[in-house]
Short mmCIF file of C-alpha atoms (C1' of nucleotides) in Angstrom, two decimals:
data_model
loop_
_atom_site.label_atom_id
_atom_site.label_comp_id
_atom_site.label_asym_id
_atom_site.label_seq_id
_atom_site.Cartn_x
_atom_site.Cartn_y
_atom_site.Cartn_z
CA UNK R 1 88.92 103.19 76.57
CA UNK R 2 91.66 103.00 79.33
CA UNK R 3 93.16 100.08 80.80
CA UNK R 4 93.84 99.29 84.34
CA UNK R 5 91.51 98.84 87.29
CA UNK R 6 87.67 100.21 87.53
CA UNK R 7 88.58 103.04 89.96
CA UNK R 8 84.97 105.07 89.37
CA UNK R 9 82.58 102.38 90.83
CA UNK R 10 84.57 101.93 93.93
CA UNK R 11 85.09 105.61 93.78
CA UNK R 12 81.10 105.91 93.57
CA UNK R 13 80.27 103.27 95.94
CA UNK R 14 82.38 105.79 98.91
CA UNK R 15 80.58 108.44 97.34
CA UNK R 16 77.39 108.65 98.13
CA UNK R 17 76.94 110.79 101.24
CA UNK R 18 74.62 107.95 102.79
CA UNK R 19 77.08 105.50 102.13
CA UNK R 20 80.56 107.04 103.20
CA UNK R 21 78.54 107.74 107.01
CA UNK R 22 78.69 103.97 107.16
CA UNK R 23 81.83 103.25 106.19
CA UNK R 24 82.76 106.14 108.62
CA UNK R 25 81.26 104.52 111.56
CA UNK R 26 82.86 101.03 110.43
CA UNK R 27 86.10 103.02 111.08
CA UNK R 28 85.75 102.41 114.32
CA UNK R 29 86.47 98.96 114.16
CA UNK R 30 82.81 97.41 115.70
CA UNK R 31 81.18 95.60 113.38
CA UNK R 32 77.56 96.90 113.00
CA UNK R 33 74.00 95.38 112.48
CA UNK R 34 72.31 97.11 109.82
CA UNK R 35 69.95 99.01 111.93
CA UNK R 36 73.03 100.71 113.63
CA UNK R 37 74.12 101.56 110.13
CA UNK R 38 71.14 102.90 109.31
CA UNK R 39 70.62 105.51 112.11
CA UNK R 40 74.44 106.15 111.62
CA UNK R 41 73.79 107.22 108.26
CA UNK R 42 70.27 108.33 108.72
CA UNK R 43 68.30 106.45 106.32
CA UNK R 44 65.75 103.77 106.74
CA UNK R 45 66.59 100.31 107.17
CA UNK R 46 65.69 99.87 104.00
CA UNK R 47 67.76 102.18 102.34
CA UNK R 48 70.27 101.11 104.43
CA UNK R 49 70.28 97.10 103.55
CA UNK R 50 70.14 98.14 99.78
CA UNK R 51 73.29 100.37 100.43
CA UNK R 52 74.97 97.55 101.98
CA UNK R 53 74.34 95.11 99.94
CA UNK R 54 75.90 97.41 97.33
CA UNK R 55 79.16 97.96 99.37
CA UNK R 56 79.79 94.23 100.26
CA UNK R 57 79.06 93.87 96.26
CA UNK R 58 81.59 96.08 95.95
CA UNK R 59 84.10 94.48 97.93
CA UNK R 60 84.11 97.06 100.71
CA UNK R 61 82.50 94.31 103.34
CA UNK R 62 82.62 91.54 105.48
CA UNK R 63 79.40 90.37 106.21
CA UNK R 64 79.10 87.92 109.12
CA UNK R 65 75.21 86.70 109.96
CA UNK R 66 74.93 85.74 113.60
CA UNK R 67 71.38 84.82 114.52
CA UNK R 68 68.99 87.12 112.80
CA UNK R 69 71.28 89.80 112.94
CA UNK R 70 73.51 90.68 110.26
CA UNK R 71 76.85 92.28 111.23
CA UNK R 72 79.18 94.15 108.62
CA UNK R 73 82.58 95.16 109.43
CA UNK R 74 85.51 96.38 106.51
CA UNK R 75 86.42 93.57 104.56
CA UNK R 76 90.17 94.46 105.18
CA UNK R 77 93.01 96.75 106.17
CA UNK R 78 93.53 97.80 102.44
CA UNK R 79 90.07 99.61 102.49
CA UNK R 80 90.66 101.06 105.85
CA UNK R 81 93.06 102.72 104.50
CA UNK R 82 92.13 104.07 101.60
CA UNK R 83 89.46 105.58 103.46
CA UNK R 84 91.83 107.55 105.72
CA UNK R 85 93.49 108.50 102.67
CA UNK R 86 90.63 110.03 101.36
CA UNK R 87 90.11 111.60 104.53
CA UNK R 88 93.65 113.23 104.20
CA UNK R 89 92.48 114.57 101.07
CA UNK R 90 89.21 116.48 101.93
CA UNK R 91 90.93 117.38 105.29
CA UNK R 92 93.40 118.72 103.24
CA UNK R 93 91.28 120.33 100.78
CA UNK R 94 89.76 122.39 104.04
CA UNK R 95 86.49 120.44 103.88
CA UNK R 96 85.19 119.40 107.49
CA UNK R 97 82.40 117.93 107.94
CA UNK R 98 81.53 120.21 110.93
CA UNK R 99 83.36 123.14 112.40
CA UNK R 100 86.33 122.23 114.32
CA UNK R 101 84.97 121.54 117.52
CA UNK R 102 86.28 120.92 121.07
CA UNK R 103 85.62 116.94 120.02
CA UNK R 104 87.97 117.10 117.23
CA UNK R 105 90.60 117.75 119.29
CA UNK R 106 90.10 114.73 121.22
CA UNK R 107 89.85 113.16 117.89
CA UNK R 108 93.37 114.08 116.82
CA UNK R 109 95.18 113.39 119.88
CA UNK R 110 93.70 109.64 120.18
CA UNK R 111 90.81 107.99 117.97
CA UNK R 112 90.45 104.51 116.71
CA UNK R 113 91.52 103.71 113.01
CA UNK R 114 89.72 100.47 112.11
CA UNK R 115 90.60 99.07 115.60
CA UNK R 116 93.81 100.41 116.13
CA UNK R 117 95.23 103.15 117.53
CA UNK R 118 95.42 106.43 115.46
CA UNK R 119 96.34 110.39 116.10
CA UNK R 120 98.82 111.94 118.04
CA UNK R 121 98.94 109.19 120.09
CA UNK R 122 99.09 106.56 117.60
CA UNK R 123 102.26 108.02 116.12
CA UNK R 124 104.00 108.33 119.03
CA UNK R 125 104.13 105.03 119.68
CA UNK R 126 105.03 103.94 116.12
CA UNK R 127 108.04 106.40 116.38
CA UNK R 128 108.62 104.71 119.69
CA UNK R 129 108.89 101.29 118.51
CA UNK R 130 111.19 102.59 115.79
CA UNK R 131 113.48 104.10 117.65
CA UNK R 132 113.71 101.55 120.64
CA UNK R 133 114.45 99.02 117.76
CA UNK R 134 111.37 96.74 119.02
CA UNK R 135 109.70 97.16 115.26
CA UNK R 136 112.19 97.56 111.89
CA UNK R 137 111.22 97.70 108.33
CA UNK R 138 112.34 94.67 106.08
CA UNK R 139 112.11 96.04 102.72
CA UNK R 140 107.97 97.45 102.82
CA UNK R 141 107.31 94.99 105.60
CA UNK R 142 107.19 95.23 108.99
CA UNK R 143 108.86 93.32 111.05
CA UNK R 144 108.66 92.69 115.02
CA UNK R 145 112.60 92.05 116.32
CA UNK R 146 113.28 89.80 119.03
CA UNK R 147 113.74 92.99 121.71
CA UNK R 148 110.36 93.74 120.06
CA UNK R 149 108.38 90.08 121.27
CA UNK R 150 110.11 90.51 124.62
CA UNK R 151 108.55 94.09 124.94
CA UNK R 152 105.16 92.92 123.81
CA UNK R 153 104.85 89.83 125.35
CA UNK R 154 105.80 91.36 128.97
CA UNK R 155 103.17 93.97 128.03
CA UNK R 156 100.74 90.93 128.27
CA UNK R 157 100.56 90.41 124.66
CA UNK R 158 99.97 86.48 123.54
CA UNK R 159 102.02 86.67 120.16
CA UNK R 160 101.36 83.04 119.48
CA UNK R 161 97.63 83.64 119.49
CA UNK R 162 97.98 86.75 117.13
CA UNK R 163 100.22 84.09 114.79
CA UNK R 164 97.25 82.09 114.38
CA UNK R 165 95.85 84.66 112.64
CA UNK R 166 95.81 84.88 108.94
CA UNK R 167 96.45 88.90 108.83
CA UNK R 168 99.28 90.72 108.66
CA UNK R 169 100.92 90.96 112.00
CA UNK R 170 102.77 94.58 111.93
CA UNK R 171 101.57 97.14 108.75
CA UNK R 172 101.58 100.45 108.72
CA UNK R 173 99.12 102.74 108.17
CA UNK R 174 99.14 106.38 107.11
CA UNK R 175 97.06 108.68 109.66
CA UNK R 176 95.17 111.68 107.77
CA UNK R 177 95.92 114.44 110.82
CA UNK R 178 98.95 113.12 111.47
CA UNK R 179 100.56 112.64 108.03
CA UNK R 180 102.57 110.25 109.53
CA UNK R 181 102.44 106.56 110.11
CA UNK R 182 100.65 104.27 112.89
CA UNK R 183 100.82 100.92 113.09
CA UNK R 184 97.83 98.68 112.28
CA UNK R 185 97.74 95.13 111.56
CA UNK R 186 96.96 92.60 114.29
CA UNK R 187 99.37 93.87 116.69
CA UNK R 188 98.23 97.27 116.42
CA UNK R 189 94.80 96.02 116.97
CA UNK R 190 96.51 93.91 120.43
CA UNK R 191 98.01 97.20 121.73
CA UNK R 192 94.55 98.95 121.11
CA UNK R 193 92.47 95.87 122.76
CA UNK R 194 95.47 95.53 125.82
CA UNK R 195 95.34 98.96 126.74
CA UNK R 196 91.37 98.44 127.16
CA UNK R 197 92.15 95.45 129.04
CA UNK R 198 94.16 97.19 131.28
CA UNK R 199 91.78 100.23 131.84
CA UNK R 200 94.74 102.73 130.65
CA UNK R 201 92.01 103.45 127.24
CA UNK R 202 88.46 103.56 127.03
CA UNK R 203 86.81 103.67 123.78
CA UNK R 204 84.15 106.31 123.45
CA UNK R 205 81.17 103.76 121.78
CA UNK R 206 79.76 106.80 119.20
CA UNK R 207 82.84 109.07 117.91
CA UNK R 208 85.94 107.63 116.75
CA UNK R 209 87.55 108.98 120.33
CA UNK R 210 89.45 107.43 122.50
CA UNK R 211 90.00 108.46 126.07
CA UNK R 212 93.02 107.72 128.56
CA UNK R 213 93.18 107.41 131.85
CA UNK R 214 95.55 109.50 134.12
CA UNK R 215 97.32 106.82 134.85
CA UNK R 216 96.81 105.55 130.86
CA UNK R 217 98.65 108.23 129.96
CA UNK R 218 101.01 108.29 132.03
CA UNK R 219 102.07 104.57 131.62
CA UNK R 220 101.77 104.97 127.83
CA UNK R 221 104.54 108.06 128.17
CA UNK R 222 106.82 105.74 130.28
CA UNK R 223 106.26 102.90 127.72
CA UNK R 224 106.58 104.81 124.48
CA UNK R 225 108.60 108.16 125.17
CA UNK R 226 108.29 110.64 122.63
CA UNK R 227 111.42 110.84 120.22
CA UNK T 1 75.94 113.84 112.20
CA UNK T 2 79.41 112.45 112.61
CA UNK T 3 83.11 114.17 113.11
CA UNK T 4 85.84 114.01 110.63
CA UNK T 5 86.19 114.94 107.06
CA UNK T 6 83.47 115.02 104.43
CA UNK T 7 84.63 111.52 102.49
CA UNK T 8 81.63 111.46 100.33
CA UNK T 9 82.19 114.55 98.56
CA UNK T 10 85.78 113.81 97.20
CA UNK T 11 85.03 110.30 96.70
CA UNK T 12 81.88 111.25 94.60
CA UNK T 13 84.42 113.40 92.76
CA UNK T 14 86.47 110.21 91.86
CA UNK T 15 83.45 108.54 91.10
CA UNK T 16 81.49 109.60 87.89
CA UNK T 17 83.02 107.72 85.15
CA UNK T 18 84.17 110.60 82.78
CA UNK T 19 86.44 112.08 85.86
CA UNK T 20 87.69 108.91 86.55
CA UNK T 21 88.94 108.38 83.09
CA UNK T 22 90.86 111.91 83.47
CA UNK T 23 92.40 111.26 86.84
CA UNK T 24 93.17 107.87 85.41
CA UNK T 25 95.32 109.57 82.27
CA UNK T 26 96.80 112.14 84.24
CA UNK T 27 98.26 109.73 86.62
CA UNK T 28 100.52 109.26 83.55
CA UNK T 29 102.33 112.23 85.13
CA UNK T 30 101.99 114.79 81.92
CA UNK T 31 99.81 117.83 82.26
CA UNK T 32 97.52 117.84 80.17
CA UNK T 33 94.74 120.27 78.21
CA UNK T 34 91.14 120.31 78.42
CA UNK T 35 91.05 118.95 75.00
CA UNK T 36 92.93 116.03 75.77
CA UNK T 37 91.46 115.07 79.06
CA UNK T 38 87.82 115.44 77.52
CA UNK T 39 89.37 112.43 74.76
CA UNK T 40 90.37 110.68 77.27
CA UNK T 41 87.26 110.35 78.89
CA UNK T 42 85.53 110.04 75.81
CA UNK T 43 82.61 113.36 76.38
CA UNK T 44 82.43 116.56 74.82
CA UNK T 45 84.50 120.15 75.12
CA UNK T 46 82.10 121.56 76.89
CA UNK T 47 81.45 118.55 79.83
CA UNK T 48 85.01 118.13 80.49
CA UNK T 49 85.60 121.41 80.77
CA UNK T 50 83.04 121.36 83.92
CA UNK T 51 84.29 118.14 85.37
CA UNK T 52 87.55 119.47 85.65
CA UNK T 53 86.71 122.50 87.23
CA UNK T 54 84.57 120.21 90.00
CA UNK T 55 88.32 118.55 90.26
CA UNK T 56 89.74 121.86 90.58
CA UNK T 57 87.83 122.88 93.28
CA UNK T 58 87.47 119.85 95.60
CA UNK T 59 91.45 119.81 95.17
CA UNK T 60 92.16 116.86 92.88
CA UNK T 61 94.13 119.05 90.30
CA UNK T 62 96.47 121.86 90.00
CA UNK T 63 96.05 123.67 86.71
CA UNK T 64 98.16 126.14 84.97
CA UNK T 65 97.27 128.49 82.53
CA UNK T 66 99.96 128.76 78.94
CA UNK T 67 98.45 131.04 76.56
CA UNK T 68 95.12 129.56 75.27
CA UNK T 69 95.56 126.48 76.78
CA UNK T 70 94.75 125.13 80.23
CA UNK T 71 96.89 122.45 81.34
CA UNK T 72 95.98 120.46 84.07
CA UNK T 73 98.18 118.07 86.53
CA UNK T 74 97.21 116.01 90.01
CA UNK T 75 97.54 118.26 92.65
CA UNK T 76 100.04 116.53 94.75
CA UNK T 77 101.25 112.71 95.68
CA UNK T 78 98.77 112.39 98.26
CA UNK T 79 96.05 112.00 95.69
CA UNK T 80 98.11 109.77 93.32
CA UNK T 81 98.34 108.19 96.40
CA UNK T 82 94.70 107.64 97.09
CA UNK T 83 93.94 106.61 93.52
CA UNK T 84 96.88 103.69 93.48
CA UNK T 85 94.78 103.03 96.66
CA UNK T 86 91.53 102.75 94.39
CA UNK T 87 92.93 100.93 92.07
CA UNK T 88 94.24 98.62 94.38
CA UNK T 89 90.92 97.78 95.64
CA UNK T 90 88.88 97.80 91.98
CA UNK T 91 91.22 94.98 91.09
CA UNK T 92 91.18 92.77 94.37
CA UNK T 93 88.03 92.85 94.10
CA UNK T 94 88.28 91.09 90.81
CA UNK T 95 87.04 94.26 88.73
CA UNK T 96 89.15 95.38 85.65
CA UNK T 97 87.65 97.65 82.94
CA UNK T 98 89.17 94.90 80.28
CA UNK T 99 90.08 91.47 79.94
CA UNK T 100 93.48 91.01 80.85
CA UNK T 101 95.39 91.39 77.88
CA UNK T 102 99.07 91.53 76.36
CA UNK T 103 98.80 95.38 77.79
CA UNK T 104 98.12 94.76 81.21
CA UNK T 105 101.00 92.66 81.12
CA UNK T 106 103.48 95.74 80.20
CA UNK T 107 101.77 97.66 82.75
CA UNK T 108 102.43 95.14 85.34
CA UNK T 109 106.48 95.18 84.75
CA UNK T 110 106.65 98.62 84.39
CA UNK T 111 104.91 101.51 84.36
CA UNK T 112 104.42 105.33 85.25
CA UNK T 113 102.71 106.41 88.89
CA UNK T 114 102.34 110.23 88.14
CA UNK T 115 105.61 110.58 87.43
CA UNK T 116 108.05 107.55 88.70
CA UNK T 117 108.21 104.16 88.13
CA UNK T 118 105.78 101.73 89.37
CA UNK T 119 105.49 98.01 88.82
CA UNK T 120 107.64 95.00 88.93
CA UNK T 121 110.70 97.34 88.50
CA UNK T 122 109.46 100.01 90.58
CA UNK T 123 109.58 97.87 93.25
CA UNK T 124 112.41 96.05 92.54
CA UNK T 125 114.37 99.75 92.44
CA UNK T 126 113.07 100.19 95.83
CA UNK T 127 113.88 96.87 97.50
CA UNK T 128 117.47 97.33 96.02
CA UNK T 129 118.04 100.77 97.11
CA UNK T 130 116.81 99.61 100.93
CA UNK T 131 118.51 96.31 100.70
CA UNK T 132 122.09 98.16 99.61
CA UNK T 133 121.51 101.01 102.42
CA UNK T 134 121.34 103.83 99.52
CA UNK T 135 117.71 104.28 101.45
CA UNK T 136 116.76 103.83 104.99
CA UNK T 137 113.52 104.46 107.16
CA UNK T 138 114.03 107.51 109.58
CA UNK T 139 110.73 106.80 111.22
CA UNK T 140 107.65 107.08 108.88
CA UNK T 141 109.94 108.75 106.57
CA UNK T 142 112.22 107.98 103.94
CA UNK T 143 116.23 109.39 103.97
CA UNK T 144 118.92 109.01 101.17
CA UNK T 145 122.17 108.04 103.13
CA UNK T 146 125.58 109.45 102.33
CA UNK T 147 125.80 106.29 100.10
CA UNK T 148 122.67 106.91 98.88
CA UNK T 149 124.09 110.84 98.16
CA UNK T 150 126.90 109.52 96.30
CA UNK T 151 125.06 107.18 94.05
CA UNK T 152 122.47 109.31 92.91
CA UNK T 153 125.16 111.65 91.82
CA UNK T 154 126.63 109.19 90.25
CA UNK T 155 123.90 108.42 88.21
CA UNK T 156 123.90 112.27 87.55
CA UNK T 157 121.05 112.92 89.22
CA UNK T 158 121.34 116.72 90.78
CA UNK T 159 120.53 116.77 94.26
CA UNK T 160 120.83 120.46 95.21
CA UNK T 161 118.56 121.04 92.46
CA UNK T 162 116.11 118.41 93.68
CA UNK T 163 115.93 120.07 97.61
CA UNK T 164 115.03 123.56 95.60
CA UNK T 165 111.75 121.74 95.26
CA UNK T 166 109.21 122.25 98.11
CA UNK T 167 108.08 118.96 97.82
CA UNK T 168 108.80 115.77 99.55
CA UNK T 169 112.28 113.85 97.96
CA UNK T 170 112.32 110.37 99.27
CA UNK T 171 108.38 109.31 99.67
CA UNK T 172 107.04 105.54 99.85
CA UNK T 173 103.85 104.83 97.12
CA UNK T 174 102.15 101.53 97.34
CA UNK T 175 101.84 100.22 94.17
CA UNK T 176 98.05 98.40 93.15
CA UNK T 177 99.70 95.44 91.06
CA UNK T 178 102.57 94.68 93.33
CA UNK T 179 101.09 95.55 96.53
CA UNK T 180 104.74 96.42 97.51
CA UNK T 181 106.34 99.94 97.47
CA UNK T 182 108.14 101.89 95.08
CA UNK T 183 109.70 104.86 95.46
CA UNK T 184 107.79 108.35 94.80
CA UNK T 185 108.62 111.71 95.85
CA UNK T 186 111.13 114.39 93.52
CA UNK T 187 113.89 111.85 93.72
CA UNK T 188 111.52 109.10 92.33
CA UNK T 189 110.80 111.42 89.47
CA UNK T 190 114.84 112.54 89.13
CA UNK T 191 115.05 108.62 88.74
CA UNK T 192 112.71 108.31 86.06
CA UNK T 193 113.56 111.19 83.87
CA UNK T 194 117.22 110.25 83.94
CA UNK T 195 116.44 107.02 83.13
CA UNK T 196 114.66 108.87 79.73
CA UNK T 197 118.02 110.88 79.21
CA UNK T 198 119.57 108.40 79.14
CA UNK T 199 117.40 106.58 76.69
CA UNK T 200 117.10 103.78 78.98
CA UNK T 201 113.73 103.68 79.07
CA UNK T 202 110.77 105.67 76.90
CA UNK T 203 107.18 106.35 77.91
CA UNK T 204 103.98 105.45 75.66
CA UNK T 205 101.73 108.84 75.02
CA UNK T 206 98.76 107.04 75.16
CA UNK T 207 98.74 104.45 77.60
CA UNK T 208 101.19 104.27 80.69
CA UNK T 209 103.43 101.96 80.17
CA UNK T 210 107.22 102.75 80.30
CA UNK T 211 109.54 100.62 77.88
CA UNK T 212 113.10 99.82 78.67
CA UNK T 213 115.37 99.24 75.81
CA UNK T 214 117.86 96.33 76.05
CA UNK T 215 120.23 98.24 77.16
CA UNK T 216 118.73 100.13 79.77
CA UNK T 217 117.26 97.42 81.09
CA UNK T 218 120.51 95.54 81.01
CA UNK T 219 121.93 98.69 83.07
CA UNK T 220 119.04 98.76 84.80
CA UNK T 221 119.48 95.28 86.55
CA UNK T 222 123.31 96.04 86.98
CA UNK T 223 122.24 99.22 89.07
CA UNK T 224 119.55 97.78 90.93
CA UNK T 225 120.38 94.06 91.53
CA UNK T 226 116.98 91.95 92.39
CA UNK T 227 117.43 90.77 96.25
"C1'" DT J 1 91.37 143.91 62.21
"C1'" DA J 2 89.60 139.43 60.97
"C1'" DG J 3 89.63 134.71 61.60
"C1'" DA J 4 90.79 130.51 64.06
"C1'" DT J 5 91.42 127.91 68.13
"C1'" DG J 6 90.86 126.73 73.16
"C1'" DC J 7 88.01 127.06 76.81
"C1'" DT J 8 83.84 128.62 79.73
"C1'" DT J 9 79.00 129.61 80.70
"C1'" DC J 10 74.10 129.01 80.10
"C1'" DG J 11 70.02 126.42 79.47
"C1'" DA J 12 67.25 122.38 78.43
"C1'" DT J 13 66.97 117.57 78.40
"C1'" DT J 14 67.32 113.14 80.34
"C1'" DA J 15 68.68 109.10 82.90
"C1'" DG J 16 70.33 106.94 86.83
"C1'" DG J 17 70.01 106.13 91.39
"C1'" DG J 18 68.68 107.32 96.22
"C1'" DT J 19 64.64 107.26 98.94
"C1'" DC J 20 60.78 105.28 101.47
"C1'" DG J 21 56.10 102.66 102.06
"C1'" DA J 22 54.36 98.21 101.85
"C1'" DA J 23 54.71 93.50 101.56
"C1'" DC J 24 57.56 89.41 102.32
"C1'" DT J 25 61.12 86.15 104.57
"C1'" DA J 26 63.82 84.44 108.45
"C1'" DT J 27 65.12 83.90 113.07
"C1'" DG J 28 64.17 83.96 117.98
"C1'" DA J 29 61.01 84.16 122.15
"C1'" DA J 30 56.84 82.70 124.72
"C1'" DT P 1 51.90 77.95 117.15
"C1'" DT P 2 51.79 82.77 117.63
"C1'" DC P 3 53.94 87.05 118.09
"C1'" DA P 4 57.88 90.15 117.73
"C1'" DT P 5 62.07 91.64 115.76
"C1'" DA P 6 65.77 91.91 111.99
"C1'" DG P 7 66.48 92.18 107.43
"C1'" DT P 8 65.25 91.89 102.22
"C1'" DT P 9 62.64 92.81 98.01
"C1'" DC P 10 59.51 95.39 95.15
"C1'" DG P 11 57.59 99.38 93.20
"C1'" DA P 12 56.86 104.15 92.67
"C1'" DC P 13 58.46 108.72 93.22
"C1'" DC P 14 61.55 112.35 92.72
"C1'" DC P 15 65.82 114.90 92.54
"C1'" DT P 16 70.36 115.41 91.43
"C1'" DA P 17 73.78 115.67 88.18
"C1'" DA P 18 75.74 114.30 83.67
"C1'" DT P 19 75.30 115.58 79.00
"C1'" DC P 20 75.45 118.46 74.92
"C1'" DG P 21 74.00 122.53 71.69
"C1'" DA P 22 74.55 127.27 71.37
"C1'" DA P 23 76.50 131.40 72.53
"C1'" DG P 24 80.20 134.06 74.71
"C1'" DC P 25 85.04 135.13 76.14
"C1'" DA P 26 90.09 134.92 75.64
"C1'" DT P 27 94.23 134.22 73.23
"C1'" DC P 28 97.03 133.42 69.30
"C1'" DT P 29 98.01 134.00 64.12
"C1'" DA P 30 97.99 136.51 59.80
#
DNA sequence: TAGATGCTTCGATTAGGGTCGAACTATGAA
DNA sequence: TTCATAGTTCGACCCTAATCGAAGCATCTA
């Protein structure tokens, strides 16, 4: 009747309850064996491998067999982030999951977005970058300036590594308690995986949360002052 | 069992076929009535008229009461957002409702995103506007320069009018056949209805696509000069 | 007031899909 | 080879939610 894409089976796919806990969970970045899936969403293994199979059908996976486990992880940054879009919609629409608790908090000042860094946190240093002139957009993209590469690479950052890879380097992505960007891509995921590296962050292995350091914080603040 | 937003229940929203159709169509921009919507997706009176308050209530839509008729609209960018976002995905992964045909191929150069233009020339207005610093990045947001000011006006566009409006002016929307950006926001609708005025361009009822006379797209091009 | 039109509510039907137990396959360990 | 663990497939059950007819409410026209 309409033209265009098939927006209700994706749509569908996300929204079973079942379902979205997985893809949840996958926004932390890990990639997950089934049975993790399945107590994350609280089904049987069963249930769980049918829903899968379903998503990756779908699109919505990367499936990556090691052994005789099978890991899934989001097939991209695309779906990442139309999954915190849709969280900015039912957040907006007042609909929480749970009550705000002391955890969300914690949630909104730093959690992980598909392995990089998201919340209050996360858009600090985006407006950071801007401003100190290490990051500019070309157009929609992007780009990392030369004052930029210095400041990453004496961070401890191997850009030529990151190069290699076939993913966007520098992308933005739109944080649903925020409202404002982050940046993702495979230098946001760097940042994220330095600052572990370092000890400054520590990712918290069940929520989305991600705790700093004392001294995390307070080399973050120096790095990325607030605007 | 997990933090954050309830995903599911929006996305399940999206997800039943019949709604889908309706968010679909009113991504066209128009309001439209019960009737209508209910043709578009192709089910009785009665069904749509149930669907649409579901909509309603998880936040999708904004409707407005004229007389006997109930008109309904997307609530707000954000979810035109999200459902460019869908549709990005539904055709990556290879997933259009029809075979491509002569249609899709309008669509592609130009068409309307709930309200301004999207496609080839959306983006194309975009780039240009960035390229000839009429638009810059302030940080995650967008900002019409003094040049930018002057142009607009130019084109007759009323600005004071424009700030009136509660909502955003200058507001980045990825487009799902371009994967670039166009421009959204009030100003991205200012730019589209003058464009109509000035019988530059003319939207189809039915379907979305936007159709430039010879003219207009002649002055089109002159305005917005490809980079 | 009477009639027409647009929409909502109620109730009954029905189909699609989520769920799990049980059986089966595949990989790794001993 | 034998056992254990991870995941898939099959089949049956069951429940939710989409659907529409019929009746009711609201608004406009004459």
């Amino acid at each position: 009747m309409k033209e265009g894409p098939d927006i209700a089976h994706v749509a569908a796919l996300i929204g079973d309850p079942a379902r979205a806990n997985m893809l949840t969970a996958l926004m932390g970045g890990k990639a997950l064996t089934v049975s993790e899936l399945a107590e994350e969403a609280g089904v049987t293994i069963q249930t769980a491998s049918s829903h899968l199979s379903k998503l990756d059908g779908g699109g919505l996976l990367r499936p990556r067999k090691q052994g005789r486990h099978k890991y899934f992880s989001l097939a991209n940054d695309d779906v990442a982030h139309v999954l915190e879009g849709l969280m900015g919609l039912a957040a907006g629409s007042g609909r929480l999951r749970k009550r705000t608790g002391p955890k969300d908090a914690a949630l909104r000042q730093a959690r992980v977005c598909y392995n990089h860094l998201a919340g209050e946190l996360g858009t600090q240093m985006f407006d950071s970058l801007i401003m100190q002139g290490h990051l500019v957009f070309d157009g929609d993209d992007l780009h990392l300036t030369r004052s930029g590469q210095a400041f990453v690479t004496e961070l401890g950052i191997d850009l030529a590594e990151l190069r290699k890879n076939k993913s966007t380097l520098c992308r933005e992505c739109l944080d649903w308690s925020e409202r404002r960007s982050h940046l993702a891509g495979s230098l946001g995921r760097a940042f994220l995986s330095r600052f572990e590296g370092l000890s400054w962050a520590k990712r918290d292995q069940t929520t989305r949360v991600i705790s700093f350091s004392a001294n995390g914080i307070a080399e973050f603040k120096r790095l990325f002052p607030a605007v």
